[in-house]
GROMACS .gro file of C-alpha atoms in nm:
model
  450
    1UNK     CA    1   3.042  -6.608   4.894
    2UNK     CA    2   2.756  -6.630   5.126
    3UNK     CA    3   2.494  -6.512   4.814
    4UNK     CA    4   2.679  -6.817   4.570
    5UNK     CA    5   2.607  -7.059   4.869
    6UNK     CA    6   2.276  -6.947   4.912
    7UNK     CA    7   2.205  -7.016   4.550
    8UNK     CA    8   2.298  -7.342   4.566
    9UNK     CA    9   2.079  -7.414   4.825
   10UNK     CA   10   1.772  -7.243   4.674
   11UNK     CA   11   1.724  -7.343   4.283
   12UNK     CA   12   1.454  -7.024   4.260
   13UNK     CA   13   1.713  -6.777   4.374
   14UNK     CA   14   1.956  -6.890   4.156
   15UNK     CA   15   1.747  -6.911   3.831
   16UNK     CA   16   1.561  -6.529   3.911
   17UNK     CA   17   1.938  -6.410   3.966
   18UNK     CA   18   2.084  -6.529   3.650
   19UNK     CA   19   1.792  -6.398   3.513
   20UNK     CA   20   1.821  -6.077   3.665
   21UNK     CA   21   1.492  -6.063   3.869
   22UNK     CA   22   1.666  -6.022   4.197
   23UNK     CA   23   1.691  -5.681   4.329
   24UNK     CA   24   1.888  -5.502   4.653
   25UNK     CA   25   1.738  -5.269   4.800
   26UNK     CA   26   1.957  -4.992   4.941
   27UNK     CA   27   1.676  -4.808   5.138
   28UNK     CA   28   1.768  -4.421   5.203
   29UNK     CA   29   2.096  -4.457   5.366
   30UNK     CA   30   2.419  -4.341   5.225
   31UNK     CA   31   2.476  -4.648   5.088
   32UNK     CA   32   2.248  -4.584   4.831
   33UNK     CA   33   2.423  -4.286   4.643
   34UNK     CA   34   2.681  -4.533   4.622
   35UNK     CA   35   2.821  -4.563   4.285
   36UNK     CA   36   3.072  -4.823   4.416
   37UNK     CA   37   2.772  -5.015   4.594
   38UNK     CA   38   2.596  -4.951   4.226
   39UNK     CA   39   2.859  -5.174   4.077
   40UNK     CA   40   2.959  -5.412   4.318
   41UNK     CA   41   2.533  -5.491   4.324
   42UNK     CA   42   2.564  -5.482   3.933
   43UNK     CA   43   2.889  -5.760   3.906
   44UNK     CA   44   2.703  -5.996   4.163
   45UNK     CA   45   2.412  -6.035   3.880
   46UNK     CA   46   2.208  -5.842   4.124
   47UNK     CA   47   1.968  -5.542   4.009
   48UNK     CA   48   2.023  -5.202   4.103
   49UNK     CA   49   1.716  -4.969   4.183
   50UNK     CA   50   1.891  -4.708   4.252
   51UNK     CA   51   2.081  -4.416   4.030
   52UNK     CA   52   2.322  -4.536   3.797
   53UNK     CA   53   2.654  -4.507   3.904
   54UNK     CA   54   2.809  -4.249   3.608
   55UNK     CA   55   2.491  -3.991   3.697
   56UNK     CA   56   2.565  -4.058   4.112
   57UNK     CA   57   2.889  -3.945   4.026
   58UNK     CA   58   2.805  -3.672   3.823
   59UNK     CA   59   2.497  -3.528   4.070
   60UNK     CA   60   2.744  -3.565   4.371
   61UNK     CA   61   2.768  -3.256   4.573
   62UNK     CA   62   3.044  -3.064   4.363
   63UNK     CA   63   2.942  -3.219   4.013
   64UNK     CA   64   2.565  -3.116   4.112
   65UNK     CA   65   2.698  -2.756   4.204
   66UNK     CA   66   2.901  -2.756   3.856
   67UNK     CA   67   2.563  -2.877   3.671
   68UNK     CA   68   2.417  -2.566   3.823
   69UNK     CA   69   2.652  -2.373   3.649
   70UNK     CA   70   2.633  -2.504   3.315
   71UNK     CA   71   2.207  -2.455   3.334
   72UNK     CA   72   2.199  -2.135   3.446
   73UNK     CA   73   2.049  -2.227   3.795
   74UNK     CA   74   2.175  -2.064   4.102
   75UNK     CA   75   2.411  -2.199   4.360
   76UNK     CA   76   2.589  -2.001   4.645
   77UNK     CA   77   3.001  -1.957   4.531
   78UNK     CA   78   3.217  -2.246   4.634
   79UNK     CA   79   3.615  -2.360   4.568
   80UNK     CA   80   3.696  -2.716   4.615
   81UNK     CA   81   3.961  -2.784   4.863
   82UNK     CA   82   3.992  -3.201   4.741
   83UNK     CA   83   3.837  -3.400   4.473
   84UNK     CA   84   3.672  -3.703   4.502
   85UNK     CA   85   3.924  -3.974   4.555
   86UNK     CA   86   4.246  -3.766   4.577
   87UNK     CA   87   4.182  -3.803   5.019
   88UNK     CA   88   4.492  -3.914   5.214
   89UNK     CA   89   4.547  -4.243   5.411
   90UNK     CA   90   4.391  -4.078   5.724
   91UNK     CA   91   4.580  -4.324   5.979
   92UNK     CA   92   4.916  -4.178   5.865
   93UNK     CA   93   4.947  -3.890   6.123
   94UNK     CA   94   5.185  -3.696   5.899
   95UNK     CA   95   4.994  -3.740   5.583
   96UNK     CA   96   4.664  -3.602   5.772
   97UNK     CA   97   4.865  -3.300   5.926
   98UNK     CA   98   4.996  -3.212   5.588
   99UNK     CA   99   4.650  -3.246   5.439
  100UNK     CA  100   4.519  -2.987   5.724
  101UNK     CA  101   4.757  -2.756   5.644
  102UNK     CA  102   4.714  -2.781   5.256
  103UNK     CA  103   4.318  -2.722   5.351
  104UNK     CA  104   4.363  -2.405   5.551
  105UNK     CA  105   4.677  -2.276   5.300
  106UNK     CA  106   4.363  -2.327   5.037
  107UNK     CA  107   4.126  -2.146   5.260
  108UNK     CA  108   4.379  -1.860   5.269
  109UNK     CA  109   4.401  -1.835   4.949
  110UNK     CA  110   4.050  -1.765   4.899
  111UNK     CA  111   4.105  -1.403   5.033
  112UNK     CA  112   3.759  -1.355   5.158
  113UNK     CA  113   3.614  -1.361   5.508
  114UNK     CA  114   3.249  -1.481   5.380
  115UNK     CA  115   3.059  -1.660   5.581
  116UNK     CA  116   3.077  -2.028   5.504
  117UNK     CA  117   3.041  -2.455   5.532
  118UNK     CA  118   3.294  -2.688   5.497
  119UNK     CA  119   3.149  -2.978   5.366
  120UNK     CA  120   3.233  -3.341   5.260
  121UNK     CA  121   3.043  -3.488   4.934
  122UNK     CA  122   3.014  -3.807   5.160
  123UNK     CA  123   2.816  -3.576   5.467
  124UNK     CA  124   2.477  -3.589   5.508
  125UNK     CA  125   2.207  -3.513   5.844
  126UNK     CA  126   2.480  -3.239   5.937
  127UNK     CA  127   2.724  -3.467   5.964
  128UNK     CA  128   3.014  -3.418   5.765
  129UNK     CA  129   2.944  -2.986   5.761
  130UNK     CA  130   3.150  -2.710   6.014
  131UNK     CA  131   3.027  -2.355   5.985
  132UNK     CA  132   3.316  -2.172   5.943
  133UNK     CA  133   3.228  -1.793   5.953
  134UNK     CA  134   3.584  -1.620   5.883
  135UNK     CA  135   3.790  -1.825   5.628
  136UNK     CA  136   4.038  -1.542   5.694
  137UNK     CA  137   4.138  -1.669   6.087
  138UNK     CA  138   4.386  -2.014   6.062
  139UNK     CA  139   4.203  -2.094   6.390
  140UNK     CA  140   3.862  -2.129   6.273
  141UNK     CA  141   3.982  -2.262   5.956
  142UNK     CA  142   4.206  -2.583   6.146
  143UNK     CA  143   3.870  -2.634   6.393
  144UNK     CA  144   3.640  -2.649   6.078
  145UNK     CA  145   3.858  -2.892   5.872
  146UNK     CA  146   3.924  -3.100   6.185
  147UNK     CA  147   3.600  -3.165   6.317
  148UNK     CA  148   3.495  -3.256   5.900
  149UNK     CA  149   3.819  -3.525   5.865
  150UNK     CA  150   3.719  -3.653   6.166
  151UNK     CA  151   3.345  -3.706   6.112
  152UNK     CA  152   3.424  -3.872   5.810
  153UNK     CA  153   3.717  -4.050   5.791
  154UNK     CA  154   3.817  -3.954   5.491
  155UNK     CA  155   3.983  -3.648   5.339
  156UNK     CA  156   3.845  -3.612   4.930
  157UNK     CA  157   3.566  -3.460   4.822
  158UNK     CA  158   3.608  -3.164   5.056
  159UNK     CA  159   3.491  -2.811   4.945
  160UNK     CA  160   3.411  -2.450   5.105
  161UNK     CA  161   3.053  -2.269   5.013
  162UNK     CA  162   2.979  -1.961   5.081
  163UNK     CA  163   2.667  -1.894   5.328
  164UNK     CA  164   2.312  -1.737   5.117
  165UNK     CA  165   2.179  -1.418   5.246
  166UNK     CA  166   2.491  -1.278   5.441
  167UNK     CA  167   2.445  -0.946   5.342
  168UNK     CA  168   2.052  -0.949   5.467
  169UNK     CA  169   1.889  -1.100   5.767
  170UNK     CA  170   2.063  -1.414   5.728
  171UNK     CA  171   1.736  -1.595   5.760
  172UNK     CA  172   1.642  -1.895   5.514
  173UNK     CA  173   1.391  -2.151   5.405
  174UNK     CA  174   1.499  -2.478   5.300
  175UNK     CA  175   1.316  -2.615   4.966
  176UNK     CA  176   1.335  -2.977   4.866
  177UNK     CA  177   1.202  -3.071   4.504
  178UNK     CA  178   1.189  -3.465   4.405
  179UNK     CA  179   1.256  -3.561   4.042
  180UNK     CA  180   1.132  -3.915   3.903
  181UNK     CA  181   1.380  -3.914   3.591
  182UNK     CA  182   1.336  -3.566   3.403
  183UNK     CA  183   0.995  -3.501   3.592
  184UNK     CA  184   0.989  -3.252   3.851
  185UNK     CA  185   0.692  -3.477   4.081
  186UNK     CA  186   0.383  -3.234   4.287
  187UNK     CA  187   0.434  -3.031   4.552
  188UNK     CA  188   0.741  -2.890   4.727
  189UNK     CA  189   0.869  -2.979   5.091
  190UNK     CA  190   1.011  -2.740   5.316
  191UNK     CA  191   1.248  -2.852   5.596
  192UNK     CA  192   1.356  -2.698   5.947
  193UNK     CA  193   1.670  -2.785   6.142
  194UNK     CA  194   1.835  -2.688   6.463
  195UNK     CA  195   2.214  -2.563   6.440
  196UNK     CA  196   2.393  -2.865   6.357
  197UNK     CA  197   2.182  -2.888   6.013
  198UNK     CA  198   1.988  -3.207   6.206
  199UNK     CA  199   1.677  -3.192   6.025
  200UNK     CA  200   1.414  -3.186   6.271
  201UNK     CA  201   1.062  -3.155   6.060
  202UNK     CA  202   0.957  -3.191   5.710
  203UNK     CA  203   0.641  -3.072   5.574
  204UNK     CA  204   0.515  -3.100   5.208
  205UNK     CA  205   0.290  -2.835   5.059
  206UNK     CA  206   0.055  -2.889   4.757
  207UNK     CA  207   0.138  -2.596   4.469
  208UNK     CA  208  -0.118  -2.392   4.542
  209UNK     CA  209  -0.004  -2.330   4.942
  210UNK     CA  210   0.385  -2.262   4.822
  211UNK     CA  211   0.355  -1.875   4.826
  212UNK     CA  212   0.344  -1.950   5.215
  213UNK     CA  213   0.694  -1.923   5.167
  214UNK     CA  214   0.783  -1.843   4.842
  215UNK     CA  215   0.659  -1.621   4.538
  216UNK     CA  216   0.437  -1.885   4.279
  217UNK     CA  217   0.680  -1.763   4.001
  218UNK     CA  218   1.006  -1.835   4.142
  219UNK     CA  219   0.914  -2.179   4.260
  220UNK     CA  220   0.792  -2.264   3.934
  221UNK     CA  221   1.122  -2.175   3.783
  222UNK     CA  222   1.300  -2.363   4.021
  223UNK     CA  223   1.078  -2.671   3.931
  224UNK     CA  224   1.237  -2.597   3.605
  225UNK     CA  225   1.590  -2.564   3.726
  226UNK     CA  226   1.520  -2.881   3.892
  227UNK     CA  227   1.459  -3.105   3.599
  228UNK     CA  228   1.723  -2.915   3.383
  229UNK     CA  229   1.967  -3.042   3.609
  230UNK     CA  230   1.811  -3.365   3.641
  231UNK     CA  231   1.854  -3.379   3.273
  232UNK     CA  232   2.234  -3.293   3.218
  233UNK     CA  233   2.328  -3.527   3.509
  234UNK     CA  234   2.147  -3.761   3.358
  235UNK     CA  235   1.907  -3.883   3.647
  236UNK     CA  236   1.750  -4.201   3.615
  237UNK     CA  237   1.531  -4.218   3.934
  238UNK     CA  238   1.396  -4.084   4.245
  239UNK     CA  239   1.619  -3.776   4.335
  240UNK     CA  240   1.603  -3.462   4.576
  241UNK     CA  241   1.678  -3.110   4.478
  242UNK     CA  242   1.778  -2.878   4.760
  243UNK     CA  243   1.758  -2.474   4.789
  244UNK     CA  244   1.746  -2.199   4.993
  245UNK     CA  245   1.486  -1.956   4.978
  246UNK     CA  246   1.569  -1.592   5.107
  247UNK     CA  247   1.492  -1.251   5.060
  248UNK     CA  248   1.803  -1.041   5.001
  249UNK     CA  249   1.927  -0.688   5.122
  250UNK     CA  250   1.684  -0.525   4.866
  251UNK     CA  251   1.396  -0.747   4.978
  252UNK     CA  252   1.395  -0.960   4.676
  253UNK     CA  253   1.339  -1.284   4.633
  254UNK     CA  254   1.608  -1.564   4.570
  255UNK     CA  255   1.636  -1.896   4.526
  256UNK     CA  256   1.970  -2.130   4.543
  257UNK     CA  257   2.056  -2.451   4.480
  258UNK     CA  258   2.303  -2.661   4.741
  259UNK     CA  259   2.294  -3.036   4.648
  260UNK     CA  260   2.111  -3.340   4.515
  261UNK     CA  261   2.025  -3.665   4.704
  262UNK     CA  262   2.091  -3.943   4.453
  263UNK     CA  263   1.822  -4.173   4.626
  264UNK     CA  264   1.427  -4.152   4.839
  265UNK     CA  265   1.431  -3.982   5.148
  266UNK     CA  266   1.373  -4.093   5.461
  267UNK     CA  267   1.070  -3.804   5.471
  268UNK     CA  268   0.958  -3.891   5.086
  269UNK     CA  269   0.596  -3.957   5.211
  270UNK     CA  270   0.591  -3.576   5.298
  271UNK     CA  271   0.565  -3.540   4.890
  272UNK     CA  272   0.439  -3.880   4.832
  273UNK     CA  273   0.085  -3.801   5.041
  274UNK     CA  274   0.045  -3.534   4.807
  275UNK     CA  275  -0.046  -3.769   4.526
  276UNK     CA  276  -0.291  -4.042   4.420
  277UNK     CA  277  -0.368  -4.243   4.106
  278UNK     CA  278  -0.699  -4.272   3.968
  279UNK     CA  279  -0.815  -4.508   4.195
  280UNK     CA  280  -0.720  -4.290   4.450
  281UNK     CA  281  -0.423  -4.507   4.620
  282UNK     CA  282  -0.143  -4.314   4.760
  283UNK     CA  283   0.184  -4.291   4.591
  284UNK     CA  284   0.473  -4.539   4.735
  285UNK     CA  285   0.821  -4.431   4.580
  286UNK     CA  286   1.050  -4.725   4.705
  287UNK     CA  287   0.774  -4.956   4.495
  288UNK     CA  288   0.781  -4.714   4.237
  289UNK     CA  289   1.221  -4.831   4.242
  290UNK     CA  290   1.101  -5.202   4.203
  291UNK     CA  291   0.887  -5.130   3.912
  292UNK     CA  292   1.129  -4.871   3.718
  293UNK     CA  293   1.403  -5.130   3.798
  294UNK     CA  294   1.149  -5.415   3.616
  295UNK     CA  295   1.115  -5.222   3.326
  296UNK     CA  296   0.769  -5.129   3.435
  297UNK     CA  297   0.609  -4.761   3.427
  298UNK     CA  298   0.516  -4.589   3.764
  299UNK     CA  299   0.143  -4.540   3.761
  300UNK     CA  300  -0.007  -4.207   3.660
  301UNK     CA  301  -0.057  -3.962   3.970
  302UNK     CA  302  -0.276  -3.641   4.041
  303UNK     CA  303  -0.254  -3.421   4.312
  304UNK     CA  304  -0.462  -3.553   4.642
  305UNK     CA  305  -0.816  -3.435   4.663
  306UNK     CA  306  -0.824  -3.416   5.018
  307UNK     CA  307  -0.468  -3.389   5.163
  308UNK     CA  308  -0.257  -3.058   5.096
  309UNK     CA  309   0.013  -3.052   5.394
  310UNK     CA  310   0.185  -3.392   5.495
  311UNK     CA  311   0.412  -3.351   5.800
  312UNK     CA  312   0.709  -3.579   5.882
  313UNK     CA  313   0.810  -3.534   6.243
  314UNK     CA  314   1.115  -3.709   6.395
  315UNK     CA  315   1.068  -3.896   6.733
  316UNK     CA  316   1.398  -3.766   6.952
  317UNK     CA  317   1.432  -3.854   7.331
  318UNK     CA  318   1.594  -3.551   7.508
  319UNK     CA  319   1.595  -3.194   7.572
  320UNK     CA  320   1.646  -2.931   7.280
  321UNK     CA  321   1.759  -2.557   7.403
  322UNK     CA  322   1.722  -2.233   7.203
  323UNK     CA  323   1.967  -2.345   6.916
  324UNK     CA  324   1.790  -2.688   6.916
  325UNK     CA  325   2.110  -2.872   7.001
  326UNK     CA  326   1.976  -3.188   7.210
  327UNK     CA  327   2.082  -3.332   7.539
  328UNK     CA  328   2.019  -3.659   7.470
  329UNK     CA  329   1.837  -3.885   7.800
  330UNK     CA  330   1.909  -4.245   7.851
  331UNK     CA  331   1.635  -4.499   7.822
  332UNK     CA  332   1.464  -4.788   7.711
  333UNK     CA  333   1.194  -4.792   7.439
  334UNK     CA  334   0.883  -5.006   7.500
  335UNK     CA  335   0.643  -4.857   7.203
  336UNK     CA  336   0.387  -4.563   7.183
  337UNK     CA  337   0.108  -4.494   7.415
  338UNK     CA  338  -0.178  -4.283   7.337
  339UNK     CA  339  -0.507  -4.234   7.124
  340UNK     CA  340  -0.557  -4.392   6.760
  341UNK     CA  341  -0.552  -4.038   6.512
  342UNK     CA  342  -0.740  -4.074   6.213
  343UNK     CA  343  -0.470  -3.848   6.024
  344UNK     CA  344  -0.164  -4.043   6.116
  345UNK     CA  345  -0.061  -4.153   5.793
  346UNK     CA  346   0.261  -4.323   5.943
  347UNK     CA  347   0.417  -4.379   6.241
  348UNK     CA  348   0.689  -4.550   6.387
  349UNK     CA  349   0.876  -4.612   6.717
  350UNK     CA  350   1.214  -4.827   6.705
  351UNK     CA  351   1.184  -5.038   7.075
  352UNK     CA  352   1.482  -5.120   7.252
  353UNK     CA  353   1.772  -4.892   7.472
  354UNK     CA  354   1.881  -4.584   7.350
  355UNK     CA  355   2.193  -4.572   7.197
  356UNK     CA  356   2.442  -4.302   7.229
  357UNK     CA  357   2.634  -4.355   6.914
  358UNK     CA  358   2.411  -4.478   6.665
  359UNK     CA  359   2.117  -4.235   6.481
  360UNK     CA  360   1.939  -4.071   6.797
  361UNK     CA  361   1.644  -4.087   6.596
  362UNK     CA  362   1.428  -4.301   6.722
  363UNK     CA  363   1.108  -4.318   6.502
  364UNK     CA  364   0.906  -4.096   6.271
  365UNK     CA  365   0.538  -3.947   6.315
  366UNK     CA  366   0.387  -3.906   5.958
  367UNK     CA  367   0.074  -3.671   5.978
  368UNK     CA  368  -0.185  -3.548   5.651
  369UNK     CA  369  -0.404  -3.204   5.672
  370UNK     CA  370  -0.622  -3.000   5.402
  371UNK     CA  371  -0.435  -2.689   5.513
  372UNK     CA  372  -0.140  -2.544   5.700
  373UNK     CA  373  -0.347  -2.411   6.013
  374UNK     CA  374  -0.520  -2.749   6.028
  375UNK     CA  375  -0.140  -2.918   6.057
  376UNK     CA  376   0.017  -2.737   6.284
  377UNK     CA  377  -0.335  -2.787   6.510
  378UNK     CA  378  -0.317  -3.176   6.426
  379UNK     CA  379   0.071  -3.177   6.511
  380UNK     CA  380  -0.003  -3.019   6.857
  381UNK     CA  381  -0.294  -3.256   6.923
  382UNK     CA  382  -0.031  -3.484   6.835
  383UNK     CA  383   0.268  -3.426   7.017
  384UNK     CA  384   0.064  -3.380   7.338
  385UNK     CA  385  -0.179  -3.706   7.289
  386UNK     CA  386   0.121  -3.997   7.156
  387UNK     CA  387   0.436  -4.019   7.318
  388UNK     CA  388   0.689  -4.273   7.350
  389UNK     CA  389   0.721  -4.508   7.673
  390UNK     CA  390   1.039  -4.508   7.778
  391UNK     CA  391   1.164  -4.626   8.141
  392UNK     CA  392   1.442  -4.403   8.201
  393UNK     CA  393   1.487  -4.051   8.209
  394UNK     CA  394   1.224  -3.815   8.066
  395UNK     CA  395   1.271  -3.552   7.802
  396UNK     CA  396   1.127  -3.247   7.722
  397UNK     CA  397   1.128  -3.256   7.357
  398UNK     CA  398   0.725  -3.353   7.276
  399UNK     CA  399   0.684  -3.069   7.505
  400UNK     CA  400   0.900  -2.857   7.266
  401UNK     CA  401   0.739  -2.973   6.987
  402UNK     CA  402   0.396  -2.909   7.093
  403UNK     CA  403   0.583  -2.519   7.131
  404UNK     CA  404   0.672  -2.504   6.772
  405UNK     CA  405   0.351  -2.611   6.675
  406UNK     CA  406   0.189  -2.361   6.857
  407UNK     CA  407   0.426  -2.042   6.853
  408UNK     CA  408   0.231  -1.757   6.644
  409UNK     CA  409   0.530  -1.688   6.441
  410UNK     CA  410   0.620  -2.057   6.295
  411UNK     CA  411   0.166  -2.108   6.217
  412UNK     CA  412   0.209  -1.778   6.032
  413UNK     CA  413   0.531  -1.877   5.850
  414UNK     CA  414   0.737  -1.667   5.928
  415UNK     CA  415   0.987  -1.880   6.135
  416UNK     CA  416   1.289  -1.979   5.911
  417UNK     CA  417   1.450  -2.307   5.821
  418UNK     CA  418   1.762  -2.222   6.028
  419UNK     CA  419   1.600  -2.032   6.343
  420UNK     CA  420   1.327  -2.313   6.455
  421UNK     CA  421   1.402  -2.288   6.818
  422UNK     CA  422   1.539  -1.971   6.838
  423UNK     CA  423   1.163  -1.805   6.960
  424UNK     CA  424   1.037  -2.051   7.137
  425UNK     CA  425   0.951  -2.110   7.465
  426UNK     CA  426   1.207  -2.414   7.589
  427UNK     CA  427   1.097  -2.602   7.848
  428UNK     CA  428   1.320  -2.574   8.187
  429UNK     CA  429   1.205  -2.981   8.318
  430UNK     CA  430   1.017  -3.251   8.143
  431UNK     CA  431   0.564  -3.286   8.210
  432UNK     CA  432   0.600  -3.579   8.484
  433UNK     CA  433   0.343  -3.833   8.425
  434UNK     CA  434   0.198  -4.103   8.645
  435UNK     CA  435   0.498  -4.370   8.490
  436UNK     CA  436   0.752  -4.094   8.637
  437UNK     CA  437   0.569  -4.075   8.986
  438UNK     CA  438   0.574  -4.474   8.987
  439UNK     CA  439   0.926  -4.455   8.908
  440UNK     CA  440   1.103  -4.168   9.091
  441UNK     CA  441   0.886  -4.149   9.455
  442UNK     CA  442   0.720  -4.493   9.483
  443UNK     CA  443   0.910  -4.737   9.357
  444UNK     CA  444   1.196  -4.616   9.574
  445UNK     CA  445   0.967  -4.625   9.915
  446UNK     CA  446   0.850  -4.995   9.741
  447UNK     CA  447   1.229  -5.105   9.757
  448UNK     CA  448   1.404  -4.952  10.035
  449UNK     CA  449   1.065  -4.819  10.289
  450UNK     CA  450   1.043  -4.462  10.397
   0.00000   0.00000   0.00000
């Protein structure tokens, strides 16, 4: 109603909306692998950048795990415990106890004590996911399915998948391709997490600096996977491929596929750095939306000539521990203080208080290199140089950061996706700074004397 009134008012918006020039932009949330928000966008005579809605359907998290099938790419065993929209009305207390019980009777049925994730199709940033390590015990089973219906609200699209590399070290790397389309774009992006599958940094590698972590010939096949999925789903935009890179109990390499993200991610300038058209611009994928959605072609890219390794941090305000689960501190955001660094590509602070129960990210540090040594020296120059301002409590995590950066195993590679604090050195207390000093011994003697 409000859009209808608004066109009344404004003879321009109404005439490039009947025309169909007027786009909504779903940005990287959820909302955006919507294919209800597809067609609700669609009947107000508004355009839709995003995927359309029969291939968001289709590339959802089971349908992409049954397209994996029918290619021939790998994905770890699953069984699905609920379709998509076949949940329960989750306010009926009997109706959600009898769905509980139909979930953990399914899990039973499985007759296998694998190592596993619950997941919802609707999850996402670890939300949404329970590691549940013995399907066989009702206990674990009722806790997993629990904490997933209540996270979400919602009880369809629920299914069980079997953890990669039980039978080895358990270790992992976490590969994300992005397809344009059919077209598998440059680079891969490898992604490390604490225990709650929070993502906590991003970093893109050119091609030629993949065997880092990977064999050359196994991520070129998965490049391949990648679009051959892309292409029986029928993908019509930007998309993200994920996989999980392991070496098995015989030492071999594997590679296998977990979902698809139906939209840009919030870290797509880890990939997009990578690139440059002739004129030597960088690449921008949510303009690239607007001119797919216009009917236009995205420009022509090649890879960077001078940036190889693209790092998106995430700007957190509390204190991690050895599993990288976060205490989060209370506080008010003023900005970012520090030195101007030539090779911050991006960078972003969101002022205000620090909410509790919203995203506890709180801004984004994007940062380019021509090699992996030279990042991980840039992102401890970094994380030690720029730091939020925050009057409140202080937090050890730029402190942690700086120990990632700098731990011998993770600049050698050899720290997995799913152990990224596990070897470092936590901090015990927060680096006090003169604002803390002010704040803790003299503005008390200031206010009240000695």
């Amino acid at each position: 109603e409000r859009l209808d009134w608004l066109c009344t008012q404004d003879h321009g918006l109404h005439h490039d909306r009947v025309s169909g020039k007027v786009v909504f932009m779903p940005g990287w949330s959820a909302f955006a692998e919507s294919s209800e928000a597809a067609r609700a966008v669609d009947a107000l005579g508004l355009v839709w950048p995003g995927t359309e809605p029969v291939a968001s359907q289709s590339l959802e998290k089971i349908g992409f795990k049954r397209i994996c099938a029918e290619v021939g790419a790998p994905t770890p065993p699953f069984v699905v415990l609920s379709e998509e929209d076949a949940g329960v009305d989750m306010t009926d207390s009997v109706a959600k106890e009898t769905c509980i019980t139909g979930f953990m009777k399914a899990c039973a049925n499985m007759n296998t004590n694998h190592k596993g994730l619950l997941k919802s199709i609707h999850g996402g940033g670890g939300k949404g996911t329970a590691h549940l390590d013995d399907p066989s015990d009702p206990v674990q089973v009722r806790a997993a399915v629990e904490k997933v219906l209540v996270e979400m609200n919602r009880s369809d699209g629920i299914y069980f998948e079997q953890k990669v590399n039980t039978q080895g070290d358990g270790r992992f790397y976490q590969l994300e391709l992005e397809v344009d389309g059919e077209t598998c774009s440059q680079g891969g992006r490898f992604v490390w997490f604490n225990s709650r599958l929070q993502k906590v940094v991003e970093i893109g590698l050119a091609d030629d600096l993949i065997p880092l972590f990977m064999p050359a010939e196994l991520y070129q096949k998965s490049r391949e996977w990648a679009v051959a999925i892309a292409k029986k789903g029928g993908n019509n935009t930007r998309a993200t491929m994920e996989g999980l890179v392991f070496q098995n109990e015989k030492g071999e390499f594997e590679l296998q596929f977990i979902e698809c993200n139906r939209r840009p991610q919030v870290e797509n300038e880890a990939l997009a750095l990578l690139q440059q058209d002739a004129e030597g611009n960088r690449r921008y994928t949510f303009a690239e939306l607007m001119m797919r959605a216009s009917g236009m072609p995205a420009p022509v890219f090649e890879p960077s000539t001078d940036v190889k390794v693209v790092l998106h941090a995430r700007w957190l305000h509390g204190n991690p521990d050895s599993d990288g689960n976060i205490t989060y501190q209370a506080g008010n955001i003023l900005g970012m203080s520090g030195p101007r660094l030539d090779y911050v590509a991006a960078e972003l602070m969101s002022p205000g208080e620090i909410s509790f129960t919203a995203d506890p990210q709180l801004g984004k540090a994007v940062l380019t290199a021509s090699s992996w040594e030279e990042m991980c020296d840039r992102a401890a120059e970094y994380f030690t140089l720029r730091k939020p301002m925050v009057m409140g409590s202080s937090s050890t995590y730029a402190q942690t950061m700086y120990n990632l950066f700098t731990c011998p195993d993770f600049r050698a590679g050899k720290t997995a996706s799913n152990e990224t604090f596990k070897k470092l050195n936590i901090p015990l207390h927060p680096t006090r700074g003169i604002a803390n000093m002010l704040q803790d011994q003299v503005a008390p003697v200031m206010v009240k004397g000695y």
